[in-house]
mmCIF file of C-alpha atoms in Angstrom:
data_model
loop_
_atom_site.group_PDB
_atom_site.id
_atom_site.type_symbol
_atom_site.label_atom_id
_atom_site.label_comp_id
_atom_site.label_asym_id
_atom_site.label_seq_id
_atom_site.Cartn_x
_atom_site.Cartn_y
_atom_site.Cartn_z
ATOM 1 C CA UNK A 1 53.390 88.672 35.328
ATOM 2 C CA UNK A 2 53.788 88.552 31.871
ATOM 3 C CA UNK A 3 54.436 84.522 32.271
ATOM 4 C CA UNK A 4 51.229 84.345 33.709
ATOM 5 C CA UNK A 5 49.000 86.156 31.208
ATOM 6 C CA UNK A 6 50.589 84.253 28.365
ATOM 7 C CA UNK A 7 50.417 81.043 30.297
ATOM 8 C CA UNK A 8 47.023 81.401 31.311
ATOM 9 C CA UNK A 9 45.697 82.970 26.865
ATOM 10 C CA UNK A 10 47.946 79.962 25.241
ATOM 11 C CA UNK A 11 45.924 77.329 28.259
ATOM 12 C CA UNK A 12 42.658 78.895 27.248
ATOM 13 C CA UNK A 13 43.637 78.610 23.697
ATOM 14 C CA UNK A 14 44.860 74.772 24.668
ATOM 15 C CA UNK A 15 41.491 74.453 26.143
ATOM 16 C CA UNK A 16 39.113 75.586 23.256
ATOM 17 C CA UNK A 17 41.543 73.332 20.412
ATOM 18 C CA UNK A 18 41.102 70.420 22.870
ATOM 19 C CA UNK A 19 36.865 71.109 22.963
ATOM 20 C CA UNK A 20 36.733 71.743 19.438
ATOM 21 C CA UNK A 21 38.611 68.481 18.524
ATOM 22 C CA UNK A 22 36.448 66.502 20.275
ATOM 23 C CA UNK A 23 33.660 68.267 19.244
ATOM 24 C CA UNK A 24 34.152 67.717 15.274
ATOM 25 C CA UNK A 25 35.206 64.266 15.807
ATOM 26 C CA UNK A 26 31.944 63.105 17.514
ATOM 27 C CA UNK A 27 29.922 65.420 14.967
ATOM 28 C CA UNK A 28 31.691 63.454 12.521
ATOM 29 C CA UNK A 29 31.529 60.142 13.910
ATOM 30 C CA UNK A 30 27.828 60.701 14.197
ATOM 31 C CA UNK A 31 27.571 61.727 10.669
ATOM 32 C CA UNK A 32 29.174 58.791 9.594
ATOM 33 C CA UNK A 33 26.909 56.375 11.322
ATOM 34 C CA UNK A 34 23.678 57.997 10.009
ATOM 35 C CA UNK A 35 22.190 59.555 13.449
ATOM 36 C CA UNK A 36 23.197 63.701 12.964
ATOM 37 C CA UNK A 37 25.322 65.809 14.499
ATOM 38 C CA UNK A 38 24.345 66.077 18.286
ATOM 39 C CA UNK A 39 23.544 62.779 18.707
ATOM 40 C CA UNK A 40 25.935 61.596 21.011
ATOM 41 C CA UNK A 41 26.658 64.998 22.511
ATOM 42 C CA UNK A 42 21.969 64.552 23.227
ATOM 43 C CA UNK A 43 23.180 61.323 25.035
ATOM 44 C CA UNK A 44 25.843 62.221 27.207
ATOM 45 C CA UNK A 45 24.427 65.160 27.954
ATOM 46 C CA UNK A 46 21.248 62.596 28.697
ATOM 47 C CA UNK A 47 23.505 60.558 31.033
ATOM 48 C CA UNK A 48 25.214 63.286 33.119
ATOM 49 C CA UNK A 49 22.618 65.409 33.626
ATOM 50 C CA UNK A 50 19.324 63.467 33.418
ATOM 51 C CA UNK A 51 20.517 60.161 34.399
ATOM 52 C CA UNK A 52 20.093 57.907 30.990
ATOM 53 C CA UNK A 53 20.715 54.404 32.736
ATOM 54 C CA UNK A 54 18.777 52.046 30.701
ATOM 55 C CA UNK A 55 20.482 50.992 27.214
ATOM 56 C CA UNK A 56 17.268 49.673 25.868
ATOM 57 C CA UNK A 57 16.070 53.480 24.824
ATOM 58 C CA UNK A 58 19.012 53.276 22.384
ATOM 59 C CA UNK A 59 16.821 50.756 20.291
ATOM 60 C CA UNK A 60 14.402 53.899 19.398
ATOM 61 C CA UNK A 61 14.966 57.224 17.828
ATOM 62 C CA UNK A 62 16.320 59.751 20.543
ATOM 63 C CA UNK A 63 14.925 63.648 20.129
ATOM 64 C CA UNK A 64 17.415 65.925 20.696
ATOM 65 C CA UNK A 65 17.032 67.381 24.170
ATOM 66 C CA UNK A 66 18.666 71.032 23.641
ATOM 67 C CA UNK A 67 19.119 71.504 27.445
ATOM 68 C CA UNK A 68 20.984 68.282 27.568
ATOM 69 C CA UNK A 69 23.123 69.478 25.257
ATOM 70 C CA UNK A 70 23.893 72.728 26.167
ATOM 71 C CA UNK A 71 24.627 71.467 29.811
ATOM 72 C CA UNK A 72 26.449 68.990 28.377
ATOM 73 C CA UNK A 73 28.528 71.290 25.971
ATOM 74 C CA UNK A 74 29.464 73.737 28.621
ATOM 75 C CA UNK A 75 30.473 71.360 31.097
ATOM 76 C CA UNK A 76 32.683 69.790 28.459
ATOM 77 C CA UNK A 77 34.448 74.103 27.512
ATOM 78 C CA UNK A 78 34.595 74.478 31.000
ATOM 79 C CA UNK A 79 36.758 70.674 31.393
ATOM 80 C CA UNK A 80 38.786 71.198 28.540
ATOM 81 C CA UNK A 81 39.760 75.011 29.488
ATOM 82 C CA UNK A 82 40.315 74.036 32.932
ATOM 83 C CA UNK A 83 42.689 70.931 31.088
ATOM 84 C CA UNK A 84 43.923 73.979 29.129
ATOM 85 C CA UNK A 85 45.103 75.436 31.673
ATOM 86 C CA UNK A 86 46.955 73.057 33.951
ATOM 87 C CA UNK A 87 48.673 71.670 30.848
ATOM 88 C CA UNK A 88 50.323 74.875 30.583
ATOM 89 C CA UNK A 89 50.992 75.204 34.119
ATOM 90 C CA UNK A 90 52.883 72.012 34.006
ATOM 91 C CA UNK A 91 54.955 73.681 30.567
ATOM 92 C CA UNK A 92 55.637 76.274 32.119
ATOM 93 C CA UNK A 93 57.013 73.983 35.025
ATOM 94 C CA UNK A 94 59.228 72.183 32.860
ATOM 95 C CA UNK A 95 60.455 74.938 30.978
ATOM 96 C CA UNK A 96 61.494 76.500 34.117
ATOM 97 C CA UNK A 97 63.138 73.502 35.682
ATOM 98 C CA UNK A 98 63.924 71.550 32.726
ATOM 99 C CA UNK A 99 65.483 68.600 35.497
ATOM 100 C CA UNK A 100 60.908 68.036 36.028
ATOM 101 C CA UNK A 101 60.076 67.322 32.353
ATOM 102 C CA UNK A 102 60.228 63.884 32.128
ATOM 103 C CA UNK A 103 57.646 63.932 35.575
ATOM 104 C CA UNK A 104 55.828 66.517 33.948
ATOM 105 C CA UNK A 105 55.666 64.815 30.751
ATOM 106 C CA UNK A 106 54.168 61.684 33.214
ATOM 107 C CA UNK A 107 51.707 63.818 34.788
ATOM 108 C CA UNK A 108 50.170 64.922 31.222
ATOM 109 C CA UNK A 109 50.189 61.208 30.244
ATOM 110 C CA UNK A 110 48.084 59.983 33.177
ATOM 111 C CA UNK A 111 46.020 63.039 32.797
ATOM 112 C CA UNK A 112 45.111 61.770 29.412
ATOM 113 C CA UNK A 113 44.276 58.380 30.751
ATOM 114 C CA UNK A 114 42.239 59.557 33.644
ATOM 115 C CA UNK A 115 40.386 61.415 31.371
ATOM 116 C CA UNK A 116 39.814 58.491 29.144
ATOM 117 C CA UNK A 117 38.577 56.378 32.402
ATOM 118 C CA UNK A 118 36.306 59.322 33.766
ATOM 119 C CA UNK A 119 34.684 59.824 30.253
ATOM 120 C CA UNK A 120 34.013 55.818 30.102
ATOM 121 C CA UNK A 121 32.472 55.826 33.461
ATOM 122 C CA UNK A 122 30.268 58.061 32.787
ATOM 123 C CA UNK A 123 29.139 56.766 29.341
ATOM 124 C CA UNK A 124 28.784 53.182 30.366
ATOM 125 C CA UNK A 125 24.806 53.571 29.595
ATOM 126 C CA UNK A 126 25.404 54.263 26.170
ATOM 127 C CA UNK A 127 28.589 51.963 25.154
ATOM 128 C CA UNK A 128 26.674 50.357 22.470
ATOM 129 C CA UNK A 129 26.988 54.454 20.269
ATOM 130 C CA UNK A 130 30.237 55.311 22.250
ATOM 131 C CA UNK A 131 32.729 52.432 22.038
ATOM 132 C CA UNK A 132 35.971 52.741 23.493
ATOM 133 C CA UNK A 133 37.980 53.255 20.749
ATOM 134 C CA UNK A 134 35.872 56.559 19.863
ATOM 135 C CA UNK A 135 36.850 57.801 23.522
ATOM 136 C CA UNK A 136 40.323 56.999 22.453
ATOM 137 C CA UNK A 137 40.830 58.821 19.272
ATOM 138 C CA UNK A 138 38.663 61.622 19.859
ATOM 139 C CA UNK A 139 40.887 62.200 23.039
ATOM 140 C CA UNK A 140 44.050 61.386 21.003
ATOM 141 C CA UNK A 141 43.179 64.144 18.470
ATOM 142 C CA UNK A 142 42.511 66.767 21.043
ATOM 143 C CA UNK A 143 45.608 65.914 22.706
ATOM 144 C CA UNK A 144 47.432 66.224 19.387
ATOM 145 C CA UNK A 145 45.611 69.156 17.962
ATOM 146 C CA UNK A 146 46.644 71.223 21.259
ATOM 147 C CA UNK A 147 50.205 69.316 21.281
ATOM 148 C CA UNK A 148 51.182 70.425 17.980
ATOM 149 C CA UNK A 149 49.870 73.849 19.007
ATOM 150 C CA UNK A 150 51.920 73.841 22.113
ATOM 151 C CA UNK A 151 55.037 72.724 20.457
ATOM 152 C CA UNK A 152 54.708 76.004 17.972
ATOM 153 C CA UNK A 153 54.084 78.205 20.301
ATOM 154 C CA UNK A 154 56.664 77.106 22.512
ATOM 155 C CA UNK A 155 59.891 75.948 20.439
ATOM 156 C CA UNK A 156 61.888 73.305 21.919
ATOM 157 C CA UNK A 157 58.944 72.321 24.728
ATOM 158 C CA UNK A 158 59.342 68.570 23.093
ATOM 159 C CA UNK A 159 62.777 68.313 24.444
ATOM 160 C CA UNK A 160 62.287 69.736 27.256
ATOM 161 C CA UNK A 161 59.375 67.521 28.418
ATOM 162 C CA UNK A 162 61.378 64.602 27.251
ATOM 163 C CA UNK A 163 64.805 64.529 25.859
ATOM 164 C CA UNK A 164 64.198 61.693 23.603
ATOM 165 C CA UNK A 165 61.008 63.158 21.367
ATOM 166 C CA UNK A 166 61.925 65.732 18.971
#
């Protein structure tokens, strides 16, 4: 039992690394590009949960719709926990039976992608503020933020998952 509690604090702790990476990176990126903070966290909260199809509104100022974002933002904890913890479901997996890493290893990777696809779907309306490449890195950073957690709290997970990293 004492697998599962740690499994289930270090996927929670996965989770909320994975959020908050994501979370500075698009308060950043929207810092950068002159339009505040919440801006693009206001628009896919927009999309998801009001149904923002049209592109044109992008052409005026957007007021920040607080219930869109707080929808938005817990829906977005609540993935990346959930993420969190099947990611260290499938460590724990691979540490057990080391013979599963490299599909375990697989199964992370596509994860990532899928995620990547899902989060384009669903932000098609607004691709002219969210290009690609910003679903890209801020997914890469979360993946590495909570990877290079992982890989301290779990010594030797690297070669386990695949014998020819680390």
């Amino acid at each position: 039992m004492a697998t599962a509690g740690r499994t289930i604090r270090q996927g929670a702790i996965v989770g909320l690394i994975a959020f908050a990476s994501v979370a500075v990176f698009y308060a950043a990126f929207d810092v950068l590009a002159a339009r505040g903070t919440l801006y693009t966290v206001n628009l896919l909260g927009k999309a998801v949960f009001q149904g923002l199809r049209d592109p044109s509104v992008l052409q005026m100022p957007i007021a920040p719709d607080f219930t869109a974002i707080a929808w938005y933002s817990g829906l977005h904890l609540v993935l990346s926990l959930t993420i969190g913890l099947i990611v260290t479901g499938l460590v724990d997996r691979a540490e057990k039976d080391p013979s599963q890493g490299s599909l375990v290893l697989a199964v992370i990777v596509g994860g990532f992608v899928s995620t990547i696809a899902v989060v384009g779907v669903i932000s098609e309306p607004i691709r002219p503020v969210l290009p690609w490449w910003s679903i890209v890195v801020a997914n890469g950073a979360a993946s590495a933020c909570a990877g290079v957690y992982l890989l301290r709290v779990r010594p030797g997970i690297g070669r386990r998952l695949n014998p020819f990293v680390i």
